[in-house]
mmCIF file of C-alpha atoms and ligand atoms in Angstrom:
data_model
loop_
_atom_site.group_PDB
_atom_site.id
_atom_site.type_symbol
_atom_site.label_atom_id
_atom_site.label_comp_id
_atom_site.label_asym_id
_atom_site.label_seq_id
_atom_site.Cartn_x
_atom_site.Cartn_y
_atom_site.Cartn_z
ATOM 1 C CA MET A 1 -13.970 -13.468 1.290
ATOM 2 C CA SER A 2 -12.439 -12.511 -2.002
ATOM 3 C CA GLU A 3 -9.525 -10.131 -2.211
ATOM 4 C CA HIS A 4 -11.407 -8.213 -4.876
ATOM 5 C CA ARG A 5 -13.236 -5.725 -2.743
ATOM 6 C CA HIS A 6 -14.725 -2.554 -4.065
ATOM 7 C CA ALA A 7 -15.667 0.588 -2.165
ATOM 8 C CA HIS A 8 -18.834 1.061 -4.184
ATOM 9 C CA PRO A 9 -19.898 -2.301 -5.545
ATOM 10 C CA PRO A 10 -22.894 -2.393 -7.848
ATOM 11 C CA LYS A 11 -26.128 -2.948 -5.995
ATOM 12 C CA LYS A 12 -26.610 -6.367 -7.540
ATOM 13 C CA VAL A 13 -23.277 -7.480 -6.155
ATOM 14 C CA GLU A 14 -24.108 -6.154 -2.701
ATOM 15 C CA ILE A 15 -27.319 -8.139 -2.713
ATOM 16 C CA ARG A 16 -25.551 -11.293 -3.805
ATOM 17 C CA VAL A 17 -22.891 -10.815 -1.105
ATOM 18 C CA LYS A 18 -25.566 -10.323 1.540
ATOM 19 C CA ALA A 19 -27.429 -13.392 0.317
ATOM 20 C CA LEU A 20 -24.248 -15.448 0.363
ATOM 21 C CA GLU A 21 -23.344 -14.218 3.837
ATOM 22 C CA SER A 22 -26.817 -15.072 5.156
ATOM 23 C CA LEU A 23 -26.592 -18.538 3.675
ATOM 24 C CA LEU A 24 -23.128 -19.186 5.121
ATOM 25 C CA VAL A 25 -24.262 -18.015 8.558
ATOM 26 C CA GLU A 26 -27.474 -20.051 8.343
ATOM 27 C CA LYS A 27 -25.538 -23.195 7.443
ATOM 28 C CA GLY A 28 -23.189 -22.556 10.345
ATOM 29 C CA LEU A 29 -20.197 -22.160 8.021
ATOM 30 C CA VAL A 30 -19.400 -18.614 9.034
ATOM 31 C CA ASP A 31 -19.518 -16.861 12.385
ATOM 32 C CA PRO A 32 -21.101 -13.442 11.742
ATOM 33 C CA LEU A 33 -19.121 -11.914 14.596
ATOM 34 C CA ALA A 34 -15.870 -13.170 13.146
ATOM 35 C CA LEU A 35 -16.845 -11.759 9.764
ATOM 36 C CA ASP A 36 -17.675 -8.348 11.257
ATOM 37 C CA GLU A 37 -14.388 -8.411 13.120
ATOM 38 C CA LEU A 38 -12.436 -9.126 9.937
ATOM 39 C CA VAL A 39 -14.135 -6.305 8.042
ATOM 40 C CA ASP A 40 -13.617 -3.899 10.948
ATOM 41 C CA VAL A 41 -9.928 -4.726 11.175
ATOM 42 C CA TYR A 42 -9.242 -3.884 7.551
ATOM 43 C CA GLU A 43 -11.572 -0.894 7.378
ATOM 44 C CA HIS A 44 -10.553 0.834 10.585
ATOM 45 C CA ARG A 45 -7.573 -0.650 12.339
ATOM 46 C CA VAL A 46 -5.178 -1.638 9.588
ATOM 47 C CA GLY A 47 -4.098 1.151 7.303
ATOM 48 C CA PRO A 48 -1.198 3.160 5.908
ATOM 49 C CA GLN A 49 -0.167 4.156 9.430
ATOM 50 C CA ASN A 50 1.337 0.660 9.654
ATOM 51 C CA GLY A 51 3.450 1.064 6.557
ATOM 52 C CA ALA A 52 4.468 4.536 7.724
ATOM 53 C CA LYS A 53 5.988 3.048 10.880
ATOM 54 C CA VAL A 54 7.980 0.577 8.793
ATOM 55 C CA VAL A 55 9.263 3.341 6.502
ATOM 56 C CA ALA A 56 10.195 5.639 9.388
ATOM 57 C CA LYS A 57 12.165 2.875 11.077
ATOM 58 C CA ALA A 58 13.955 2.055 7.841
ATOM 59 C CA TRP A 59 14.987 5.713 7.581
ATOM 60 C CA CYS A 60 16.287 5.826 11.169
ATOM 61 C CA ASP A 61 17.830 2.415 11.584
ATOM 62 C CA PRO A 62 20.250 1.218 8.874
ATOM 63 C CA ALA A 63 20.236 -2.340 10.229
ATOM 64 C CA TYR A 64 16.434 -2.441 9.996
ATOM 65 C CA ARG A 65 16.573 -1.011 6.471
ATOM 66 C CA ASP A 66 18.915 -3.842 5.495
ATOM 67 C CA ARG A 67 16.599 -6.431 7.024
ATOM 68 C CA LEU A 68 13.634 -4.850 5.236
ATOM 69 C CA LEU A 69 15.368 -4.945 1.878
ATOM 70 C CA GLY A 70 16.626 -8.480 2.531
ATOM 71 C CA ASP A 71 13.382 -10.061 3.783
ATOM 72 C CA ALA A 72 10.524 -7.599 3.931
ATOM 73 C CA THR A 73 7.985 -10.123 5.200
ATOM 74 C CA ALA A 74 10.095 -10.876 8.274
ATOM 75 C CA ALA A 75 11.116 -7.252 8.893
ATOM 76 C CA ILE A 76 7.512 -6.053 8.674
ATOM 77 C CA ALA A 77 6.420 -8.872 10.983
ATOM 78 C CA GLU A 78 8.741 -7.407 13.640
ATOM 79 C CA PHE A 79 5.985 -4.812 14.085
ATOM 80 C CA GLY A 80 3.350 -7.541 14.197
ATOM 81 C CA PHE A 81 2.086 -6.567 10.744
ATOM 82 C CA LYS A 82 1.345 -9.789 8.894
ATOM 83 C CA GLY A 83 -1.444 -11.881 7.504
ATOM 84 C CA ARG A 84 -3.645 -11.879 4.446
ATOM 85 C CA GLN A 85 -2.149 -10.193 1.386
ATOM 86 C CA GLY A 86 1.115 -9.697 3.226
ATOM 87 C CA GLU A 87 2.535 -13.198 3.186
ATOM 88 C CA ASP A 88 5.188 -12.460 0.585
ATOM 89 C CA MET A 89 6.352 -8.864 0.893
ATOM 90 C CA VAL A 90 9.093 -7.099 -1.043
ATOM 91 C CA ALA A 91 10.353 -3.618 -0.147
ATOM 92 C CA LEU A 92 11.416 -1.291 -2.954
ATOM 93 C CA GLU A 93 13.643 1.621 -2.045
ATOM 94 C CA ASN A 94 13.365 4.888 -3.920
ATOM 95 C CA THR A 95 16.659 6.678 -4.531
ATOM 96 C CA PRO A 96 17.672 9.903 -6.280
ATOM 97 C CA THR A 97 17.955 7.886 -9.502
ATOM 98 C CA VAL A 98 15.217 5.224 -9.183
ATOM 99 C CA HIS A 99 11.518 5.718 -8.530
ATOM 100 C CA ASN A 100 9.397 2.639 -7.859
ATOM 101 C CA MET A 101 5.670 2.456 -8.512
ATOM 102 C CA VAL A 102 3.268 -0.404 -7.810
ATOM 103 C CA VAL A 103 0.235 -1.634 -9.718
ATOM 104 C CA CYS A 104 -1.817 -4.790 -10.054
ATOM 105 C CA THR A 105 -2.565 -5.048 -13.753
ATOM 106 C CA LEU A 106 -4.956 -7.990 -13.338
ATOM 107 C CA CYS A 107 -7.070 -6.894 -10.420
ATOM 108 C CA SER A 108 -6.343 -5.153 -7.116
ATOM 109 C CA CYS A 109 -3.633 -7.055 -5.231
ATOM 110 C CA TYR A 110 -2.402 -4.827 -2.435
ATOM 111 C CA PRO A 111 -0.374 -5.235 0.781
ATOM 112 C CA TRP A 112 -3.212 -5.140 3.311
ATOM 113 C CA PRO A 113 -1.188 -5.512 6.540
ATOM 114 C CA VAL A 114 0.845 -2.362 5.848
ATOM 115 C CA LEU A 115 -1.538 -0.233 3.756
ATOM 116 C CA GLY A 116 -5.054 -1.431 4.592
ATOM 117 C CA LEU A 117 -7.573 -1.642 1.758
ATOM 118 C CA PRO A 118 -6.693 -0.267 -1.683
ATOM 119 C CA PRO A 119 -8.013 3.115 -2.815
ATOM 120 C CA VAL A 120 -10.609 3.133 -5.587
ATOM 121 C CA TRP A 121 -8.198 4.526 -8.170
ATOM 122 C CA TYR A 122 -5.762 1.673 -7.553
ATOM 123 C CA LYS A 123 -8.462 -0.785 -8.621
ATOM 124 C CA SER A 124 -9.577 1.248 -11.629
ATOM 125 C CA PRO A 125 -8.884 -0.098 -15.145
ATOM 126 C CA PRO A 126 -7.254 3.174 -16.336
ATOM 127 C CA TYR A 127 -4.648 3.144 -13.545
ATOM 128 C CA ARG A 128 -3.968 -0.556 -14.013
ATOM 129 C CA ALA A 129 -3.370 -0.118 -17.738
ATOM 130 C CA ARG A 130 -1.655 3.246 -17.804
ATOM 131 C CA ALA A 131 0.703 2.673 -14.861
ATOM 132 C CA VAL A 132 2.495 0.252 -17.142
ATOM 133 C CA SER A 133 2.143 1.949 -20.541
ATOM 134 C CA GLU A 134 2.711 5.574 -19.492
ATOM 135 C CA PRO A 135 3.905 5.690 -15.891
ATOM 136 C CA ARG A 136 5.345 9.201 -16.108
ATOM 137 C CA SER A 137 2.044 10.653 -17.293
ATOM 138 C CA VAL A 138 0.216 8.891 -14.483
ATOM 139 C CA LEU A 139 2.751 10.175 -11.964
ATOM 140 C CA GLU A 140 2.324 13.722 -13.231
ATOM 141 C CA GLU A 141 -1.412 13.428 -12.699
ATOM 142 C CA PHE A 142 -0.634 12.526 -9.098
ATOM 143 C CA GLY A 143 1.553 15.624 -8.899
ATOM 144 C CA VAL A 144 4.808 13.699 -9.066
ATOM 145 C CA ARG A 145 7.211 15.271 -11.512
ATOM 146 C CA LEU A 146 10.451 13.366 -11.855
ATOM 147 C CA GLU A 147 13.571 14.617 -13.509
ATOM 148 C CA SER A 148 14.353 12.891 -16.784
ATOM 149 C CA HIS A 149 17.402 11.089 -15.391
ATOM 150 C CA VAL A 150 15.263 9.286 -12.817
ATOM 151 C CA GLU A 151 14.400 5.758 -13.884
ATOM 152 C CA VAL A 152 10.792 4.710 -13.222
ATOM 153 C CA ARG A 153 10.340 1.061 -12.308
ATOM 154 C CA VAL A 154 6.797 -0.297 -12.361
ATOM 155 C CA TRP A 155 6.109 -3.429 -10.326
ATOM 156 C CA ASP A 156 3.118 -5.635 -11.095
ATOM 157 C CA SER A 157 1.648 -7.380 -8.039
ATOM 158 C CA THR A 158 -0.013 -10.121 -10.031
ATOM 159 C CA ALA A 159 1.957 -12.989 -8.475
ATOM 160 C CA GLU A 160 1.921 -13.754 -4.756
ATOM 161 C CA VAL A 161 4.287 -10.869 -4.085
ATOM 162 C CA ARG A 162 3.042 -7.601 -2.570
ATOM 163 C CA TYR A 163 5.224 -4.517 -2.660
ATOM 164 C CA LEU A 164 5.921 -1.674 -0.254
ATOM 165 C CA VAL A 165 7.728 1.356 -1.618
ATOM 166 C CA ILE A 166 10.165 3.016 0.759
ATOM 167 C CA PRO A 167 9.943 6.641 -0.306
ATOM 168 C CA MET A 168 12.882 9.002 0.006
ATOM 169 C CA ARG A 169 13.229 10.740 3.334
ATOM 170 C CA PRO A 170 12.532 14.430 2.808
ATOM 171 C CA GLU A 171 15.184 17.031 3.460
ATOM 172 C CA GLY A 172 15.051 18.992 6.656
ATOM 173 C CA THR A 173 13.984 16.025 8.777
ATOM 174 C CA GLU A 174 17.419 15.119 10.154
ATOM 175 C CA HIS A 175 16.312 15.842 13.726
ATOM 176 C CA PHE A 176 12.882 14.201 13.457
ATOM 177 C CA ASN A 177 12.258 11.109 15.534
ATOM 178 C CA GLU A 178 10.562 7.986 14.194
ATOM 179 C CA ILE A 179 7.092 9.067 15.296
ATOM 180 C CA GLN A 180 7.458 12.484 13.678
ATOM 181 C CA LEU A 181 8.807 10.879 10.517
ATOM 182 C CA ALA A 182 5.988 8.331 10.359
ATOM 183 C CA SER A 183 3.457 11.173 10.433
ATOM 184 C CA LEU A 184 4.930 12.492 7.164
ATOM 185 C CA VAL A 185 4.654 9.211 5.262
ATOM 186 C CA THR A 186 1.628 9.099 2.991
ATOM 187 C CA ARG A 187 -0.205 6.112 1.567
ATOM 188 C CA ASP A 188 0.494 7.192 -2.001
ATOM 189 C CA SER A 189 4.223 7.529 -1.309
ATOM 190 C CA MET A 190 4.240 3.840 -0.316
ATOM 191 C CA ILE A 191 2.466 2.866 -3.556
ATOM 192 C CA GLY A 192 4.874 5.042 -5.505
ATOM 193 C CA THR A 193 2.290 7.532 -6.761
ATOM 194 C CA GLY A 194 3.396 10.188 -4.299
ATOM 195 C CA ILE A 195 6.563 11.700 -2.955
ATOM 196 C CA ILE A 196 7.011 13.139 0.500
ATOM 197 C CA LYS A 197 7.503 16.860 0.577
ATOM 198 C CA PRO A 198 9.673 18.450 3.248
ATOM 199 C CA PRO A 199 7.622 19.484 6.271
ATOM 200 C CA GLU A 200 6.328 23.044 6.036
ATOM 201 C CA SER A 201 8.351 24.227 9.002
ATOM 202 C CA VAL A 202 11.584 23.641 7.116
ATOM 203 C CA GLN A 203 10.504 24.733 3.626
HETATM 204 FE FE1 FE B 1 -4.851 -8.192 -8.051
#
């Protein structure tokens, strides 16, 4: 299977995929059950909840944070999150002065083991072009307004590397445990197109 998956592929492509799948199964090259299993894993079982656990642990455990920043692939694998599109992970930590944002300018490279499949907008040509040329405008459209002193760093996933943004831990969560913290972490915050707002109870 190609990494270039689309949520709403043109009909012609769907037909060609189906035809190809039938042929591979017929020739005994592909086990249809294995194929269904693979699709099910990435559509339903692997998603941003994985990345959220990684982020929450990094917030709670300074030693884990250091391991994550030092070798993200290994630190993420401590949770058992590994495999396709996650073989060469790099963690990017947001700080009060640096905001990281991830794009794949060429196609749709995305860290599947921690975030699941990419959202449609991530694969869209406007995001891929504008994330690089006018990142602050794009961020504003996502509702992220950064102060002018904050440096925006845009990371292009076109090589083997896949990125996970560690968003800033929101204020008022000092007494939250890892599970409570993980529930606050959004997919977009781990791509860098979102920030995590303080939980409503403490606003
Ligand atoms: Fe790509």
